[in-house]
Short mmCIF file of C-alpha atoms in Angstrom, two decimals:
data_model
loop_
_atom_site.label_atom_id
_atom_site.label_comp_id
_atom_site.label_asym_id
_atom_site.label_seq_id
_atom_site.Cartn_x
_atom_site.Cartn_y
_atom_site.Cartn_z
CA TYR A 27 -15.28 6.89 -9.02
CA ILE A 28 -12.53 4.44 -8.16
CA ASP A 29 -10.95 4.01 -4.73
CA TRP A 30 -7.22 3.28 -4.69
CA HIS A 31 -5.16 2.97 -1.59
CA THR A 32 -1.79 2.09 -0.24
CA HIS A 33 -1.18 -1.44 -1.52
CA GLN A 34 -4.50 -2.22 -3.10
CA MET A 35 -7.00 -1.05 -5.66
CA ASN A 36 -10.70 -1.32 -5.14
CA LEU A 37 -12.53 -1.23 -8.44
CA THR A 38 -16.00 -2.09 -7.16
CA SER A 39 -17.37 1.39 -7.78
CA GLY A 40 -15.54 1.97 -11.08
CA GLN A 41 -17.74 2.64 -14.07
CA GLY A 42 -17.32 0.45 -17.11
CA GLN A 43 -14.51 -1.78 -15.81
CA ALA A 44 -13.48 -3.73 -18.92
CA ASN A 45 -12.61 -7.05 -17.24
CA GLU A 46 -13.80 -9.21 -14.34
CA LEU A 47 -11.44 -7.60 -11.85
CA LEU A 48 -12.98 -5.83 -8.83
CA TYR A 49 -9.95 -5.61 -6.53
CA VAL A 50 -6.19 -6.19 -6.40
CA GLY A 51 -3.98 -5.99 -3.30
CA PHE A 52 -0.61 -7.22 -2.02
CA ASN A 53 -0.26 -9.29 1.12
CA GLN A 54 1.70 -7.94 4.12
CA ASP A 55 5.20 -8.83 2.83
CA ASN A 56 4.40 -8.15 -0.86
CA GLY A 57 5.31 -11.74 -1.78
CA CYS A 58 1.77 -12.43 -3.06
CA PHE A 59 -1.20 -10.53 -4.36
CA ALA A 60 -4.90 -11.30 -4.27
CA CYS A 61 -7.62 -10.44 -6.79
CA GLY A 62 -11.33 -10.11 -6.20
CA THR A 63 -13.42 -10.80 -9.30
CA ILE A 64 -17.05 -10.80 -10.31
CA ASN A 65 -17.20 -14.51 -9.43
CA GLY A 66 -14.62 -15.25 -6.74
CA PHE A 67 -11.01 -14.57 -5.80
CA ARG A 68 -7.49 -15.60 -6.86
CA ILE A 69 -4.06 -15.62 -5.23
CA TYR A 70 -0.83 -15.09 -7.19
CA ASN A 71 2.81 -15.53 -6.19
CA CYS A 72 5.14 -12.69 -7.23
CA GLU A 73 8.50 -14.49 -7.46
CA PRO A 74 8.32 -16.61 -9.48
CA PHE A 75 5.07 -15.34 -10.95
CA LYS A 76 2.28 -17.93 -10.89
CA GLU A 77 -1.34 -18.33 -9.95
CA THR A 78 -1.26 -20.36 -6.75
CA PHE A 79 -4.95 -20.58 -5.99
CA ARG A 80 -8.43 -19.60 -7.13
CA ARG A 81 -11.88 -19.97 -5.64
CA ASP A 82 -14.79 -19.55 -8.04
CA PHE A 83 -18.29 -18.97 -6.71
CA SER A 84 -21.27 -19.86 -8.85
CA HIS A 85 -22.76 -16.46 -8.14
CA GLY A 86 -21.39 -13.37 -6.48
CA GLY A 87 -18.48 -10.95 -6.69
CA ILE A 88 -15.70 -10.28 -4.16
CA GLY A 89 -14.87 -6.58 -3.79
CA LEU A 90 -12.16 -6.81 -1.11
CA VAL A 91 -9.69 -9.63 -0.37
CA GLU A 92 -7.24 -9.19 2.50
CA MET A 93 -4.66 -11.93 2.97
CA LEU A 94 -2.89 -12.80 6.22
CA PHE A 95 0.64 -13.36 4.91
CA ARG A 96 0.38 -16.76 3.14
CA CYS A 97 -1.95 -18.59 5.51
CA ASN A 98 -5.38 -20.06 4.75
CA ILE A 99 -7.31 -17.27 6.51
CA LEU A 100 -8.60 -14.34 4.42
CA ALA A 101 -11.02 -11.46 4.97
CA LEU A 102 -13.60 -11.11 2.20
CA VAL A 103 -16.16 -8.39 1.42
CA GLY A 104 -18.71 -8.75 -1.36
CA GLY A 105 -18.60 -6.38 -4.32
CA GLY A 106 -19.66 -5.72 -7.89
CA ASN A 107 -23.19 -5.72 -9.29
CA ASN A 108 -23.93 -9.12 -7.74
CA PRO A 109 -21.98 -9.32 -4.46
CA LYS A 110 -21.34 -12.75 -2.91
CA PHE A 111 -21.63 -11.23 0.59
CA PRO A 112 -23.28 -7.95 1.72
CA PRO A 113 -20.90 -4.98 1.28
CA ASN A 114 -21.45 -4.01 4.94
CA LYS A 115 -20.08 -7.35 6.22
CA VAL A 116 -16.54 -8.67 6.65
CA MET A 117 -16.40 -12.45 6.26
CA ILE A 118 -13.44 -14.30 7.82
CA TRP A 119 -12.85 -17.14 5.36
CA ASP A 120 -10.90 -20.33 6.11
CA ASP A 121 -9.94 -21.81 2.79
CA HIS A 122 -8.91 -25.14 4.26
CA GLN A 123 -12.52 -25.57 5.38
CA ASN A 124 -13.89 -23.73 2.32
CA ARG A 125 -16.25 -21.72 4.50
CA CYS A 126 -16.65 -18.59 6.63
CA ILE A 127 -15.60 -19.06 10.26
CA GLY A 128 -16.66 -15.60 11.45
CA GLU A 129 -18.30 -12.38 10.34
CA LEU A 130 -18.46 -8.74 11.38
CA SER A 131 -21.51 -6.63 10.43
CA PHE A 132 -21.73 -2.82 10.18
CA ARG A 133 -24.34 -0.18 9.45
CA SER A 134 -22.48 1.15 6.42
CA GLU A 135 -20.32 -0.11 3.57
CA VAL A 136 -16.89 -1.51 4.42
CA LYS A 137 -14.21 0.58 2.69
CA ALA A 138 -11.13 -1.50 3.61
CA VAL A 139 -9.92 -4.35 5.82
CA ARG A 140 -6.44 -4.79 7.32
CA LEU A 141 -5.16 -7.95 9.00
CA ARG A 142 -2.24 -8.89 11.20
CA ARG A 143 -1.86 -12.02 13.28
CA ASP A 144 -3.53 -10.52 16.36
CA ARG A 145 -5.87 -7.88 14.85
CA VAL A 146 -8.67 -7.35 12.35
CA VAL A 147 -9.10 -3.69 11.34
CA VAL A 148 -12.26 -2.62 9.51
CA VAL A 149 -12.48 0.81 7.85
CA LEU A 150 -15.83 2.56 7.30
CA GLU A 151 -16.25 6.08 5.93
CA TYR A 152 -16.15 7.81 9.33
CA LYS A 153 -14.96 5.09 11.73
CA ILE A 154 -12.29 2.44 12.12
CA TYR A 155 -12.89 -0.61 14.30
CA VAL A 156 -10.03 -2.70 15.72
CA TYR A 157 -10.82 -6.28 16.82
CA ASN A 158 -8.85 -9.06 18.48
CA PHE A 159 -8.35 -11.74 15.84
CA ALA A 160 -8.73 -14.70 18.22
CA ASP A 161 -12.27 -13.94 19.42
CA LEU A 162 -13.35 -10.99 17.19
CA LYS A 163 -13.97 -8.85 20.30
CA LEU A 164 -13.74 -5.07 19.86
CA HIS A 165 -10.35 -3.76 20.98
CA ASP A 166 -10.63 -0.09 19.95
CA HIS A 167 -12.52 2.27 17.66
CA ILE A 168 -11.32 5.49 16.05
CA GLU A 169 -13.32 8.33 14.52
CA THR A 170 -11.98 9.89 11.32
CA ILE A 171 -12.82 12.63 8.86
CA SER A 172 -14.76 11.36 5.81
CA ASN A 173 -12.56 8.58 4.43
CA PRO A 174 -14.20 7.29 1.22
CA LYS A 175 -10.94 5.69 0.04
CA GLY A 176 -10.66 3.63 3.22
CA LEU A 177 -7.17 4.94 3.95
CA CYS A 178 -5.56 2.97 6.77
CA ALA A 179 -2.14 1.38 7.29
CA LEU A 180 -1.43 -1.38 9.79
CA CYS A 181 2.09 -2.48 10.73
CA PRO A 182 2.32 -6.28 10.18
CA ASN A 183 5.29 -6.75 12.54
CA SER A 184 4.11 -8.66 15.62
CA SER A 185 6.62 -6.80 17.82
CA ASN A 186 5.17 -3.34 17.03
CA SER A 187 1.42 -2.66 16.96
CA VAL A 188 1.02 0.57 14.92
CA LEU A 189 -1.96 1.88 12.95
CA ALA A 190 -2.08 5.06 10.82
CA CYS A 191 -5.30 6.63 9.54
CA PRO A 192 -6.82 10.03 8.71
CA GLY A 193 -7.45 12.30 11.70
CA LEU A 194 -10.50 14.48 12.30
CA GLN A 195 -9.17 17.39 10.23
CA LYS A 196 -8.31 17.59 6.54
CA GLY A 197 -4.72 16.54 5.83
CA HIS A 198 -4.12 15.24 9.37
CA VAL A 199 -2.90 11.73 10.20
CA ARG A 200 -3.50 9.90 13.46
CA VAL A 201 -0.92 7.28 14.44
CA GLU A 202 -1.86 4.81 17.17
CA LEU A 203 1.09 3.16 18.92
CA PHE A 204 -0.94 0.50 20.74
CA ASP A 205 1.97 -1.16 22.58
CA VAL A 206 2.94 2.05 24.40
CA LYS A 207 -0.63 3.43 24.47
CA LYS A 208 0.41 6.59 22.64
CA THR A 209 -1.32 8.60 19.89
CA THR A 210 0.71 10.79 17.53
CA LEU A 211 -1.18 13.47 15.57
CA ILE A 212 0.54 14.75 12.42
CA SER A 213 -0.53 17.73 10.33
CA ALA A 214 0.78 16.10 7.16
CA HIS A 215 -0.67 18.16 4.28
CA GLU A 216 -2.80 21.23 3.62
CA GLY A 217 -5.07 19.28 1.26
CA ALA A 218 -6.99 16.05 1.88
CA LEU A 219 -4.96 12.84 2.17
CA SER A 220 -4.84 10.58 -0.88
CA CYS A 221 -2.46 7.85 0.31
CA LEU A 222 -0.57 6.69 3.38
CA SER A 223 1.75 3.78 4.09
CA LEU A 224 3.82 2.38 6.98
CA ASN A 225 7.14 0.58 6.68
CA LEU A 226 7.35 -3.04 7.81
CA ASP A 227 8.36 -2.30 11.40
CA GLY A 228 6.00 0.66 11.86
CA THR A 229 8.67 3.28 12.56
CA ARG A 230 8.13 5.32 9.37
CA LEU A 231 5.01 6.75 7.72
CA ALA A 232 4.73 8.03 4.14
CA THR A 233 1.89 10.37 3.14
CA ALA A 234 0.60 12.13 0.04
CA SER A 235 -2.23 14.62 -0.44
CA GLU A 236 -4.83 14.87 -3.19
CA LYS A 237 -2.49 17.31 -4.96
CA GLY A 238 -0.04 14.42 -5.37
CA THR A 239 3.13 16.43 -5.96
CA LEU A 240 4.91 15.71 -2.64
CA ILE A 241 5.41 12.58 -0.55
CA ARG A 242 6.41 13.20 3.06
CA ILE A 243 8.19 10.74 5.36
CA TRP A 244 7.46 10.92 9.10
CA ASP A 245 8.74 9.34 12.30
CA THR A 246 5.69 7.55 13.77
CA ALA A 247 6.77 7.90 17.41
CA SER A 248 7.68 11.62 17.41
CA GLY A 249 5.62 12.86 14.43
CA GLU A 250 8.76 14.56 13.07
CA LEU A 251 9.05 15.23 9.33
CA LEU A 252 12.15 13.37 8.11
CA GLN A 253 12.15 13.81 4.34
CA GLU A 254 10.16 15.44 1.56
CA LEU A 255 10.10 13.85 -1.90
CA ARG A 256 8.78 15.38 -5.10
CA ARG A 257 6.92 13.15 -7.56
CA GLY A 258 6.48 15.99 -10.06
CA ALA A 259 5.25 19.54 -10.57
CA ASP A 260 1.80 18.69 -11.95
CA ARG A 261 -1.15 17.58 -9.90
CA ALA A 262 -1.60 13.77 -9.83
CA GLU A 263 -3.66 11.12 -8.09
CA ILE A 264 -1.37 8.88 -6.04
CA TYR A 265 -2.48 5.24 -6.24
CA SER A 266 0.09 3.54 -4.01
CA ILE A 267 3.12 4.15 -1.81
CA SER A 268 5.37 1.29 -0.69
CA PHE A 269 8.54 1.01 1.41
CA ASN A 270 11.01 -1.78 0.75
CA PHE A 271 11.58 -4.19 3.64
CA ASN A 272 14.32 -2.15 5.36
CA ALA A 273 13.01 1.32 4.41
CA CYS A 274 15.97 2.24 2.18
CA TRP A 275 13.69 2.80 -0.83
CA LEU A 276 10.18 4.07 -1.51
CA ALA A 277 8.07 3.38 -4.63
CA VAL A 278 5.11 5.53 -5.73
CA SER A 279 2.52 5.00 -8.48
CA SER A 280 0.10 7.60 -9.80
CA ASP A 281 -2.27 8.38 -12.66
CA LYS A 282 0.63 9.93 -14.59
CA GLY A 283 1.75 6.43 -15.64
CA THR A 284 5.24 6.59 -14.12
CA ILE A 285 6.40 4.54 -11.13
CA HIS A 286 8.90 6.59 -9.11
CA VAL A 287 11.55 5.03 -6.87
CA PHE A 288 13.09 7.29 -4.21
CA SER A 289 16.15 6.72 -2.05
CA LEU A 290 15.45 7.14 1.66
CA VAL A 291 19.10 7.50 2.56
CA GLY A 292 21.33 10.34 1.47
CA PRO A 293 22.37 13.86 2.45
CA ASP A 294 18.96 14.83 3.84
CA ALA A 295 18.04 11.42 5.17
CA ASP A 296 20.84 10.32 7.49
CA GLN A 297 18.42 9.92 10.37
CA ASN A 298 15.60 8.50 8.28
CA ARG A 299 16.71 4.92 8.62
CA PRO A 300 15.21 2.46 11.07
CA PRO A 301 17.84 0.34 12.82
CA THR A 302 17.35 -2.68 10.57
CA ALA A 303 20.22 -4.58 9.03
CA PRO A 304 19.91 -5.36 5.32
CA ALA A 305 19.24 -9.00 4.50
CA SER A 306 21.64 -11.08 2.48
CA GLY A 307 21.93 -9.74 -1.06
CA GLU A 308 20.07 -6.49 -0.35
CA VAL A 309 21.97 -3.32 -1.05
CA ASN A 310 22.50 -0.91 1.81
CA PRO A 311 22.84 2.45 0.01
CA GLU A 312 24.44 4.02 3.09
CA VAL A 313 27.62 2.00 2.72
CA ASP A 314 27.44 0.69 -0.83
CA GLY A 315 27.85 3.92 -2.74
CA ALA A 316 24.24 4.34 -3.81
CA ALA A 317 23.38 7.78 -5.09
CA SER A 318 20.90 10.03 -3.34
CA ASN A 319 17.83 11.53 -5.00
CA PRO A 320 18.54 14.27 -7.56
CA LYS A 321 17.85 17.90 -6.63
CA SER A 322 17.62 21.19 -8.48
CA SER A 323 20.96 22.89 -9.13
CA LEU A 324 19.50 25.83 -7.18
CA SER A 325 18.82 23.75 -4.07
CA PHE A 326 21.74 25.45 -2.28
CA MET A 327 19.47 28.51 -2.07
CA LYS A 328 17.04 26.59 0.15
CA GLY A 329 14.89 29.03 2.08
CA LEU A 330 15.26 31.82 -0.48
CA LEU A 331 13.51 30.17 -3.43
CA PRO A 332 10.14 28.39 -3.55
CA LYS A 333 10.16 24.89 -2.07
CA TYR A 334 10.09 23.36 -5.55
CA PHE A 335 13.81 24.15 -5.97
CA SER A 336 14.93 22.33 -2.80
CA SER A 337 12.86 19.15 -3.29
CA GLU A 338 14.33 15.70 -3.77
CA TRP A 339 13.26 14.11 -7.08
CA SER A 340 12.95 10.40 -7.82
CA PHE A 341 16.05 8.27 -8.20
CA ALA A 342 14.64 5.72 -10.69
CA GLN A 343 11.52 5.54 -12.88
CA PHE A 344 9.45 2.99 -14.79
CA ARG A 345 6.82 4.04 -17.29
CA VAL A 346 3.71 1.89 -17.55
CA PRO A 347 1.47 2.09 -20.64
CA GLU A 348 -1.65 1.47 -18.50
CA GLY A 349 -3.12 3.97 -16.07
CA LYS A 350 -4.18 2.50 -12.73
CA THR A 351 -1.42 0.62 -10.93
CA ILE A 352 -0.16 -0.45 -7.54
CA THR A 353 3.49 -1.11 -6.83
CA ALA A 354 5.69 -2.80 -4.23
CA PHE A 355 9.28 -3.99 -3.95
CA GLY A 356 9.98 -7.55 -5.07
CA PRO A 357 11.80 -10.19 -3.01
CA GLU A 358 14.86 -9.91 -5.28
CA PRO A 359 17.18 -6.95 -4.48
CA ASN A 360 16.47 -3.75 -6.40
CA THR A 361 13.29 -4.96 -8.08
CA ILE A 362 9.79 -3.53 -8.11
CA ILE A 363 6.52 -5.29 -8.88
CA VAL A 364 3.80 -3.33 -10.70
CA ILE A 365 0.21 -4.57 -11.05
CA SER A 366 -2.37 -2.83 -13.21
CA ALA A 367 -6.16 -2.78 -13.18
CA GLY A 368 -5.99 -4.06 -16.76
CA GLY A 369 -4.52 -7.36 -15.52
CA SER A 370 -0.81 -6.75 -16.18
CA PHE A 371 2.03 -7.90 -13.94
CA TYR A 372 5.48 -6.29 -14.40
CA LYS A 373 8.76 -7.00 -12.66
CA CYS A 374 11.43 -4.32 -13.12
CA PHE A 375 15.03 -3.85 -12.02
CA PHE A 376 16.56 -0.52 -10.98
CA ASP A 377 20.26 0.31 -10.77
CA HIS A 378 20.90 1.15 -7.11
CA ARG A 379 23.97 3.26 -7.98
CA LYS A 380 22.96 5.12 -11.16
CA GLY A 381 19.16 5.21 -10.96
CA GLY A 382 17.38 6.36 -14.11
CA GLU A 383 15.07 4.16 -16.19
CA CYS A 384 14.14 0.78 -14.75
CA ILE A 385 14.62 -2.34 -16.89
CA GLN A 386 11.59 -4.60 -17.40
CA LYS A 387 12.49 -8.19 -16.48
CA ASP A 388 9.14 -9.98 -16.58
CA TYR A 389 5.58 -9.47 -17.82
CA HIS A 390 2.36 -11.52 -17.50
CA ASN A 391 -1.32 -10.90 -18.10
CA PHE A 392 -2.63 -12.52 -14.92
CA LEU A 393 -6.27 -12.49 -16.09
CA ASP A 394 -5.26 -14.73 -18.99
CA SER A 395 -4.25 -17.89 -17.14
CA GLY A 396 -2.72 -19.35 -20.30
CA SER A 397 -0.28 -16.42 -20.73
CA GLU A 398 3.37 -17.43 -20.64
CA SER A 399 4.78 -14.26 -22.19
#
């Protein structure tokens, strides 16, 4: 059994993992990713690709590594057959001092950790604890349905404190808007949740169920459904969902081996755009002639035919030869980064006007530090 969530993959409970990798996850702005291994952790830069740091322990594996942007503070949880720290403890690690500066202990195994500059969020199977970062005092706690994957999304933007997690019923999402002291409850899917993700400013939520055929986009404040995207017709396990920085695009990876890129602007998505101006060099599909997601030729009969015929399909695709992957948008316009559990790093380009097959621009095996391919 392998847990995979929004921007990370936790391999600590995987059977027969072929390499030293226990965990991979992006940082909050997707500019870096961290790996937990059977004997330490490593940090890699995405653009340009390079290993920027590694810490090897003489004994003990790291099963979760959560970065705080690019600073020297990390949250670590032990993992593997010989964990460095107990799996029911979160260790706050200061790498400048090369030591732990704080710890949080729980009665059960830690499933996930999320950080932002003012909060530490710890996910257990049935509870989520929210702490103040400065003094590690408890700020809030939330009860959830059984959450073995540790699903939880935390908005990193310091001007909007938003957390999304499973509710108390199957397929339901609870969104906490801490700044305005409001809770939004969303009945997102009939089946159990398999993945959820927030955009960078916390205004949009993407969800998928264990069926894995549809991804739904929600307004976090109102709970309104804004867009429905179809990954495919066959059942699939969704490994990751990622918005680009201004929520124009969404990338999805699954066990089918194809990364799907969806446009979040278009005929059915005029309102699904947070009021964020594109940065220099980034394409704004609304004004730059970008195509919308393809639909069935029978979509004009919406309401008369099964939902399948009115769904929006992906705009661009990239096929990965390896199974388990996470994906995020790169810092360069119209690029996606794909990281596999086998140790592969891919950078791909998609045509923002035509869509279709992505073009591979870069590849590295990050477990082989000598690789310059």
